[in-house]
mmCIF file of C-alpha atoms and ligand atoms in Angstrom:
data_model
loop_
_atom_site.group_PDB
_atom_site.id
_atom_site.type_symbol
_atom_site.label_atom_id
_atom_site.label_comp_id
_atom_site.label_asym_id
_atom_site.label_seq_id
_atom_site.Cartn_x
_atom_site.Cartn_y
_atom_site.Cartn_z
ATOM 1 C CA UNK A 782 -19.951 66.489 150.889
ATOM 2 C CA UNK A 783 -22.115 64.736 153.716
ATOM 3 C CA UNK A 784 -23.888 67.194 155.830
ATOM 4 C CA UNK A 785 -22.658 68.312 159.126
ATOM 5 C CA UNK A 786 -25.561 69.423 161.837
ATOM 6 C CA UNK A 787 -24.036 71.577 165.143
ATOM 7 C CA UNK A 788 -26.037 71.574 168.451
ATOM 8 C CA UNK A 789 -25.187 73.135 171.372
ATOM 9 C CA UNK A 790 -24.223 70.167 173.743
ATOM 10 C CA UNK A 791 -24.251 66.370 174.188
ATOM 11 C CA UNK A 792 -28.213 66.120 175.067
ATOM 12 C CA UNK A 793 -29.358 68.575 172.335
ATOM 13 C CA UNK A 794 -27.121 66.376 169.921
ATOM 14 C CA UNK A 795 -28.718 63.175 171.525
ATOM 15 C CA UNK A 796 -32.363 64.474 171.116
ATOM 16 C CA UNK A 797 -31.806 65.376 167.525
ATOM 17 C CA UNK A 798 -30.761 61.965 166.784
ATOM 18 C CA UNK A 799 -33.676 60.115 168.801
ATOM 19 C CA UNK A 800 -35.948 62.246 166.677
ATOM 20 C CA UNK A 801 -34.246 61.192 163.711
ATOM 21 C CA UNK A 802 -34.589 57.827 164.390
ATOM 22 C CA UNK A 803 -38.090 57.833 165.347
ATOM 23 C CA UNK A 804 -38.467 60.107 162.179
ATOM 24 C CA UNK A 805 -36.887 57.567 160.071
ATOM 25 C CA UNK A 806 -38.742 54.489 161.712
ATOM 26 C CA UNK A 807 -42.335 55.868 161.004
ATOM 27 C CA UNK A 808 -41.832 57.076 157.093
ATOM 28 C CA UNK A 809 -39.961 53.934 156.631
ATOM 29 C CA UNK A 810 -42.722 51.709 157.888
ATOM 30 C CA UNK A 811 -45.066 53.182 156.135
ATOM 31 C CA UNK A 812 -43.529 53.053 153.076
ATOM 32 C CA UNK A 813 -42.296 49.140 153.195
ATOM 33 C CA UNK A 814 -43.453 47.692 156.657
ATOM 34 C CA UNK A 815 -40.447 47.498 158.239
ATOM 35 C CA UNK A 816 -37.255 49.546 159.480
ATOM 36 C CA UNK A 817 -33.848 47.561 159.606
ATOM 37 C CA UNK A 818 -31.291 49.823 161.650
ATOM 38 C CA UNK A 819 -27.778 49.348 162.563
ATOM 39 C CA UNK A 820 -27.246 50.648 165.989
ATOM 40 C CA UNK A 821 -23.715 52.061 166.930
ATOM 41 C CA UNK A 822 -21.974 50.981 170.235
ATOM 42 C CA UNK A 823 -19.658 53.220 172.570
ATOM 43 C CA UNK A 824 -21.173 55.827 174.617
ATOM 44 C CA UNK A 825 -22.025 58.664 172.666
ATOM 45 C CA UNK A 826 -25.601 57.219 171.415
ATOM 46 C CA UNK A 827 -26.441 55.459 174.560
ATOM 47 C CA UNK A 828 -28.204 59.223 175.597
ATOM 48 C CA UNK A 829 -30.461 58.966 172.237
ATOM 49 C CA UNK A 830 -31.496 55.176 173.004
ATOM 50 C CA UNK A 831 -32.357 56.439 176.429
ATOM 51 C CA UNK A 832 -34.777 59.156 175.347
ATOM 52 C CA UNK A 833 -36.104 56.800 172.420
ATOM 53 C CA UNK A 834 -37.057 54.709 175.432
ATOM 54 C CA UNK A 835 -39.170 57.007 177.300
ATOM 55 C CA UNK A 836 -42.048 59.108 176.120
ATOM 56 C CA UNK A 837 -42.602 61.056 174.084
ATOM 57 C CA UNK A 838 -40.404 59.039 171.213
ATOM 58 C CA UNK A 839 -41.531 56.024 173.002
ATOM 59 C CA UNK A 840 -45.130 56.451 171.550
ATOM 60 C CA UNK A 841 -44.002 57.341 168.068
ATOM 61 C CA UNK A 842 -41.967 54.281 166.672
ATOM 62 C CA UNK A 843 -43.107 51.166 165.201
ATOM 63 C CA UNK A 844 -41.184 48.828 167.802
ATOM 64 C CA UNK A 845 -42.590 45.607 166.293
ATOM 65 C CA UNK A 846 -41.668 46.319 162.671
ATOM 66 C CA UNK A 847 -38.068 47.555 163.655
ATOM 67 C CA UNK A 848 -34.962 44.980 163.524
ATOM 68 C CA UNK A 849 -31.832 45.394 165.406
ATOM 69 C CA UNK A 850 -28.432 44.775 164.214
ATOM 70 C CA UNK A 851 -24.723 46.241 165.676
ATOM 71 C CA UNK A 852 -22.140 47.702 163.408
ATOM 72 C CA UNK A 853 -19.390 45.909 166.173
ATOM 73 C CA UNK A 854 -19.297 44.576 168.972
ATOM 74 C CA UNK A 855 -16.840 43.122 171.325
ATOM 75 C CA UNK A 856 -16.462 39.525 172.026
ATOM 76 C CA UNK A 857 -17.327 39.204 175.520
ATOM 77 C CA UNK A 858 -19.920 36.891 176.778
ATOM 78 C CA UNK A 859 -23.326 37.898 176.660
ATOM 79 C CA UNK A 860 -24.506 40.314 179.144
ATOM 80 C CA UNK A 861 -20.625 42.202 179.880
ATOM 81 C CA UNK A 862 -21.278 45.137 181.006
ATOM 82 C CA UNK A 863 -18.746 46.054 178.204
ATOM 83 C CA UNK A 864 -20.779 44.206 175.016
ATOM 84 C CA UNK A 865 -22.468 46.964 172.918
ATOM 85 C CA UNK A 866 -25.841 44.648 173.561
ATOM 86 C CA UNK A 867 -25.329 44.970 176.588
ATOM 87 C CA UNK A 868 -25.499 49.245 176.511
ATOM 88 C CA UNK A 869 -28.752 49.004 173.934
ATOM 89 C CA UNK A 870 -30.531 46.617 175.886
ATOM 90 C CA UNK A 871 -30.113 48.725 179.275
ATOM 91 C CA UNK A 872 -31.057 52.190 177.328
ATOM 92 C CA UNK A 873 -33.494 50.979 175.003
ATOM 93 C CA UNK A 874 -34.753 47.282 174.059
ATOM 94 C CA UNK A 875 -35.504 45.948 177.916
ATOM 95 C CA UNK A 876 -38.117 49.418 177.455
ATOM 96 C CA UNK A 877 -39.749 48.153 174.462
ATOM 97 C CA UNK A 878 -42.250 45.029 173.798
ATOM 98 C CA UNK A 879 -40.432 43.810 171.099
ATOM 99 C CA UNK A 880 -39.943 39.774 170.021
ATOM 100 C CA UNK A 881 -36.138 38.239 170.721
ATOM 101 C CA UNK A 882 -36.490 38.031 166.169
ATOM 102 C CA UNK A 883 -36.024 41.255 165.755
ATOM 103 C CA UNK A 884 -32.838 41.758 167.768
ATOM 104 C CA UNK A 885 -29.793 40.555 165.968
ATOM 105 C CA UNK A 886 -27.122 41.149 168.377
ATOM 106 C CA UNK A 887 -23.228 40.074 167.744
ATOM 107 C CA UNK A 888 -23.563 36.586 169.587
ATOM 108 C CA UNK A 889 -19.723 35.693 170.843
ATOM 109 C CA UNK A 890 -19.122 32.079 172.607
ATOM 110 C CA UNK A 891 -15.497 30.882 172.382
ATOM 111 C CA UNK A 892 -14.068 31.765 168.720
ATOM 112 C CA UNK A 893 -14.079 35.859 167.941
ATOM 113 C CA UNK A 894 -13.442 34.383 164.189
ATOM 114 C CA UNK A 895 -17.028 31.867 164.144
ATOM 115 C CA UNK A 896 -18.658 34.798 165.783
ATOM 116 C CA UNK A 897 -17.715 37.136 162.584
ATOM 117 C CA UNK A 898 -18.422 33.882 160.311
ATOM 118 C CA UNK A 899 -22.073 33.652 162.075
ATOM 119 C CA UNK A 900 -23.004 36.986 162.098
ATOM 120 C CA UNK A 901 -22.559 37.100 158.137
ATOM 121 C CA UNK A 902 -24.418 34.152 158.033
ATOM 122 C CA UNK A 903 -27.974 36.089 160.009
ATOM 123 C CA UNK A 904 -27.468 38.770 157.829
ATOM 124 C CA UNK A 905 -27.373 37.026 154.578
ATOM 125 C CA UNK A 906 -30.437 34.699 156.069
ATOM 126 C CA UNK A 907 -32.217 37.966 157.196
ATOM 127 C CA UNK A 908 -31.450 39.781 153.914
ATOM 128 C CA UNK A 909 -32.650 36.291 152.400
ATOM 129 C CA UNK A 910 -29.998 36.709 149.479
ATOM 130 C CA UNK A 911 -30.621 40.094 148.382
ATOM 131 C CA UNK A 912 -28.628 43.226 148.801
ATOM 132 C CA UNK A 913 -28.162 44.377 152.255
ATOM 133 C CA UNK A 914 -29.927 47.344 152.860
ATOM 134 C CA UNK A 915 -30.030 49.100 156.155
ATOM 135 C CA UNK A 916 -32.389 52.034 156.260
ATOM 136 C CA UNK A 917 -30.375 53.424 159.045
ATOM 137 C CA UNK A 918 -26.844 52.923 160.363
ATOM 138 C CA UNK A 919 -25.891 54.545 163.635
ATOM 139 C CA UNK A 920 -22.023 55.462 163.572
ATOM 140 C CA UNK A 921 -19.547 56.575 165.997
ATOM 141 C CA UNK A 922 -16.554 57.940 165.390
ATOM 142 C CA UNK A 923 -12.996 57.679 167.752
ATOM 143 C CA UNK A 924 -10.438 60.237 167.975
ATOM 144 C CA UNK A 925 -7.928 58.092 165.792
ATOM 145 C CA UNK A 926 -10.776 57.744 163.220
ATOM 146 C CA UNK A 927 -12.297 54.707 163.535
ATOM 147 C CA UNK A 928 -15.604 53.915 162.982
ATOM 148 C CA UNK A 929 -17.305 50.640 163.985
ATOM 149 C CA UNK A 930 -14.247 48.467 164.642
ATOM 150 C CA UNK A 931 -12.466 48.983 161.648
ATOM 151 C CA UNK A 932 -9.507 50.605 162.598
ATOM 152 C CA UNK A 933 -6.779 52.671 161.156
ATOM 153 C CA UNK A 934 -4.696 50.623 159.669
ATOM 154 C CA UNK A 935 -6.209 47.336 159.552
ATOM 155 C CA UNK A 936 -6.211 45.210 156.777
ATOM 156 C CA UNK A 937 -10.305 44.594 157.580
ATOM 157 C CA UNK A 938 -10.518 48.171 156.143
ATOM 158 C CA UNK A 939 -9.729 47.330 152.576
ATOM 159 C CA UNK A 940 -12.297 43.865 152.695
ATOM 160 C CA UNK A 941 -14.666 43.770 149.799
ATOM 161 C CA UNK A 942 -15.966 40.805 149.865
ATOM 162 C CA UNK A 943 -16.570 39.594 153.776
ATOM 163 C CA UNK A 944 -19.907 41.573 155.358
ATOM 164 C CA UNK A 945 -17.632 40.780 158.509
ATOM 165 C CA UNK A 946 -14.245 40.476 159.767
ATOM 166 C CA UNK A 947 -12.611 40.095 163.317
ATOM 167 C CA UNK A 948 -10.450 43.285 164.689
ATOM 168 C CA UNK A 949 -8.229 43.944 167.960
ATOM 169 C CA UNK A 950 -7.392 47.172 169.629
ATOM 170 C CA UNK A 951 -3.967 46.507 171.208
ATOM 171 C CA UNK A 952 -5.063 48.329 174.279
ATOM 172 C CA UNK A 953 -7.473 45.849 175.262
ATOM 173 C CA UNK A 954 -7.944 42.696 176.549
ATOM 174 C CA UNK A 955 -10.546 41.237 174.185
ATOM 175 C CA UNK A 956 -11.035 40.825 170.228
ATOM 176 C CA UNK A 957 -14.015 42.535 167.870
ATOM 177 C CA UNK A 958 -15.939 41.520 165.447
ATOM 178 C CA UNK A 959 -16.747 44.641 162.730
ATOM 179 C CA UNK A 960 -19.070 45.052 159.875
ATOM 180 C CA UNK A 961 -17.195 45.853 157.003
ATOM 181 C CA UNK A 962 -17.551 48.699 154.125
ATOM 182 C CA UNK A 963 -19.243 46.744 151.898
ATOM 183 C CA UNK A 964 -22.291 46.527 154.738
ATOM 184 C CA UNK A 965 -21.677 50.179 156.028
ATOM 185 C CA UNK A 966 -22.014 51.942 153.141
ATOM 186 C CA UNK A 967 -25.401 50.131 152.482
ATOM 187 C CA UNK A 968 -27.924 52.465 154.410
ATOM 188 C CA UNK A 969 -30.367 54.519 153.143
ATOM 189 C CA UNK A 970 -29.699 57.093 155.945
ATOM 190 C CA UNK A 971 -25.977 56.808 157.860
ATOM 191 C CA UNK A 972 -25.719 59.172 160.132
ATOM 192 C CA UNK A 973 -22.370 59.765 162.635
ATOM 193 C CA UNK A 974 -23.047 60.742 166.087
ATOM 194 C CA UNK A 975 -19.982 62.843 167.499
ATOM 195 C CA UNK A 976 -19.397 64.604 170.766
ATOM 196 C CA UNK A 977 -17.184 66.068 172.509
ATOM 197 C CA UNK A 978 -13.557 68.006 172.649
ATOM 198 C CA UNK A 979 -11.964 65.641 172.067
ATOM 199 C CA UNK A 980 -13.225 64.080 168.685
ATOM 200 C CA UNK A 981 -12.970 68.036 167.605
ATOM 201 C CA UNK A 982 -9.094 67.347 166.161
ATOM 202 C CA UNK A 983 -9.889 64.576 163.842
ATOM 203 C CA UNK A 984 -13.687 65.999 163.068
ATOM 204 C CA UNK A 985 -12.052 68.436 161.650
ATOM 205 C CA UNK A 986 -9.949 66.429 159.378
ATOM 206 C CA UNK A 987 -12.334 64.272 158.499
ATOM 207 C CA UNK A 988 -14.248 67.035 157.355
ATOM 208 C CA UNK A 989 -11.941 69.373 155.543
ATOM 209 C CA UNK A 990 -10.791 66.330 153.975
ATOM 210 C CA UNK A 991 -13.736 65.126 152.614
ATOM 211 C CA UNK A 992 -12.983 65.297 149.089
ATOM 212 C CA UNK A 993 -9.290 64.131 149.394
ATOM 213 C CA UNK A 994 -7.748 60.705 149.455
ATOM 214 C CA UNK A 995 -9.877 58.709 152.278
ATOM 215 C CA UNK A 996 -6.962 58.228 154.851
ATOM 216 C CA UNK A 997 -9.319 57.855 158.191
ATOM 217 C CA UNK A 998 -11.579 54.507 158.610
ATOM 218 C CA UNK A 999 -14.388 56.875 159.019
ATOM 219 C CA UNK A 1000 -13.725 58.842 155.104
ATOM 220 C CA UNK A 1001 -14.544 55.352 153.781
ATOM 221 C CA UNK A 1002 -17.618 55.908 154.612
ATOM 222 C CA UNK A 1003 -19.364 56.493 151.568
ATOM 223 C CA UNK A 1004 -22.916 55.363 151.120
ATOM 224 C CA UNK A 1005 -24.053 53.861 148.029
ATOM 225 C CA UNK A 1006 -27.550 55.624 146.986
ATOM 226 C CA UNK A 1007 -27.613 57.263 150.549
ATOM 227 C CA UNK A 1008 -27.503 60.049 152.621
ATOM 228 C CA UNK A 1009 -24.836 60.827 155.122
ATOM 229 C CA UNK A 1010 -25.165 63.136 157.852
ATOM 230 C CA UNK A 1011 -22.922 64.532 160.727
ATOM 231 C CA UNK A 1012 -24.889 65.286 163.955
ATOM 232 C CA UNK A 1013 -22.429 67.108 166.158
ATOM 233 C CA UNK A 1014 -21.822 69.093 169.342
ATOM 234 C CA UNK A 1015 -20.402 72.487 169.635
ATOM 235 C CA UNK A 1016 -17.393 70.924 171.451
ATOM 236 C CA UNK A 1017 -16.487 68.392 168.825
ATOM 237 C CA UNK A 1018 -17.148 70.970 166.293
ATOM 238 C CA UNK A 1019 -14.656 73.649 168.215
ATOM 239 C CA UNK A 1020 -11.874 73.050 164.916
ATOM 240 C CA UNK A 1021 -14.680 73.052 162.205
ATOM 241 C CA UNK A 1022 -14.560 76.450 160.299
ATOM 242 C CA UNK A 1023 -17.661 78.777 160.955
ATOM 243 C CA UNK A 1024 -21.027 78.120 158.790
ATOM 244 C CA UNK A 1025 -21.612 74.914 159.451
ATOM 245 C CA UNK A 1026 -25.503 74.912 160.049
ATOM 246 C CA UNK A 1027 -26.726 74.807 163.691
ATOM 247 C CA UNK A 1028 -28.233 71.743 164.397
HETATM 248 C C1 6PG B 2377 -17.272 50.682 170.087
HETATM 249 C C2 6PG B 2377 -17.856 51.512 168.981
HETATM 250 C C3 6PG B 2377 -16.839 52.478 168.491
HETATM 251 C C4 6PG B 2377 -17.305 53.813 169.001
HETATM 252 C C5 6PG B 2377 -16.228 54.855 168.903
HETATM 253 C C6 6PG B 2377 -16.673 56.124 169.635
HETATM 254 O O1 6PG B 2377 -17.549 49.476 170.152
HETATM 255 O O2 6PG B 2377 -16.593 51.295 170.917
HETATM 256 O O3 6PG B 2377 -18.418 50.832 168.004
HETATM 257 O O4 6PG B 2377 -16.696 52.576 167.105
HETATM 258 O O5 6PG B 2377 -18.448 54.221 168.251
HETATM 259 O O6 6PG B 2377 -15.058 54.335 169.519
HETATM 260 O O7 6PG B 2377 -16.875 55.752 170.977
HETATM 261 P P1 6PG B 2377 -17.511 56.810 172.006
HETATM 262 O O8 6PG B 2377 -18.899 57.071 171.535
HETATM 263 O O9 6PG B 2377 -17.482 56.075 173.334
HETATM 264 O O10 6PG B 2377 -16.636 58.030 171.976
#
């Protein structure tokens, strides 16, 4: 059962998980020199990239022994206002003094497919042929229960052997490219960021179904030799019953 942290409202939540990160950032460092992360797109986190960007958190992370990678990302050209890159950059990397290596964003040109099929190709050059290992993946979480891009559904879901595979949301106008399971469930520390009313409905099913049959994108979420942790707002937690611990 993955741990589920409550805090009052959407800045309290995105505080908690700046310190986290910064947390995670330092004691990884200084255990192993560096601290791979795999940053979540949408707009819940953007708040907790904004405060890591400004002091005090600023002051208290490693910058240049951090790398960047995106769980998703949508294939739009770089710099669309739309691209997850795109939201990091704005609320966090343009702040920092940190080399164009260690950000790995989702590069898109013409083919949403070759994007996928090049993005497994940094990874497996930046993991130089040994197990993936992120020591912290950021994750979102939609209201149908998606995480990342893989979405309910999909046959991208069930991939075991691809780090990444292409995905469409029929409501928009543009393809995805998604890390897969076999990547997200590699970090050391994989932590959901959830807020708001209307995430409380399938919070709530995610979490009182925790030990049944996964049947949400997000249940699959299952680290291997990790930790997985819930950080909350009161709002998305409205359906959760009572006693789970204030964040
Ligand atoms: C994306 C995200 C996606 C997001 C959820 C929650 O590209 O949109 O990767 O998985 O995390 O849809 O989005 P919000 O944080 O905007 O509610």
């Amino acid at each position: 059962m993955a741990a589920v942290r409550v805090y009052g409202d959407a800045e309290t939540l995105s505080r908690a998980a700046a310190e986290l990160f910064a947390e995670r950032a330092r004691a990884t460092v200084a255990e192993c020199g560096r601290f791979v992360v795999l940053l979540a797109g949408g707009s819940t986190p953007r708040r907790a990239y904004e405060l890591l960007a400004q002091s005090p958190l600023i002051s208290r992370v490693p910058w240049p022994d951090c790398h960047f990678f995106w769980g998703d990302e949508r294939c739009l050209l770089e710099g669309h206002e739309l691209r997850n890159e795109t939201m990091v950059r704005h609320a966090l990397l343009d702040h920092l003094s940190v080399l164009p290596s260690q950000i790995h964003p989702i590069r898109y040109h013409q083919e949403p497919e070759q994007a996928a099929s090049n993005y497994a190709t940094e990874l497996r050059r930046f993991f130089a042929g040994q197990q993936p290992r992120f020591d912290l993946i950021l994750l979102g979480l939609g209201d149908d229960g998606h995480t990342a891009s893989l979405l309910p559904g999909s046959a991208a879901l069930h991939e075991q052997v691809q780090w990444t595979a292409v995905a469409r949301r029929p409501e928009e106008s543009f393809s995805r490219v998604t890390l897969t399971m076999p990547l997200l469930n590699q970090g050391a520390n994989t932590v959901f960021l959830v807020s708001g009313r209307g995430k409380a409905s399938v919070l709530q099913s995610i979490v009182k179904g925790s030990n049944d049959v996964p049947t949400l994108p997000a249940q699959l979420i299952r680290p291997q030799q990790g930790e997985l942790l819930w950080l909350v707002d009161r709002e998305a937690a409205s359906q959760l019953e009572e006693g789970y611990g204030a964040g």
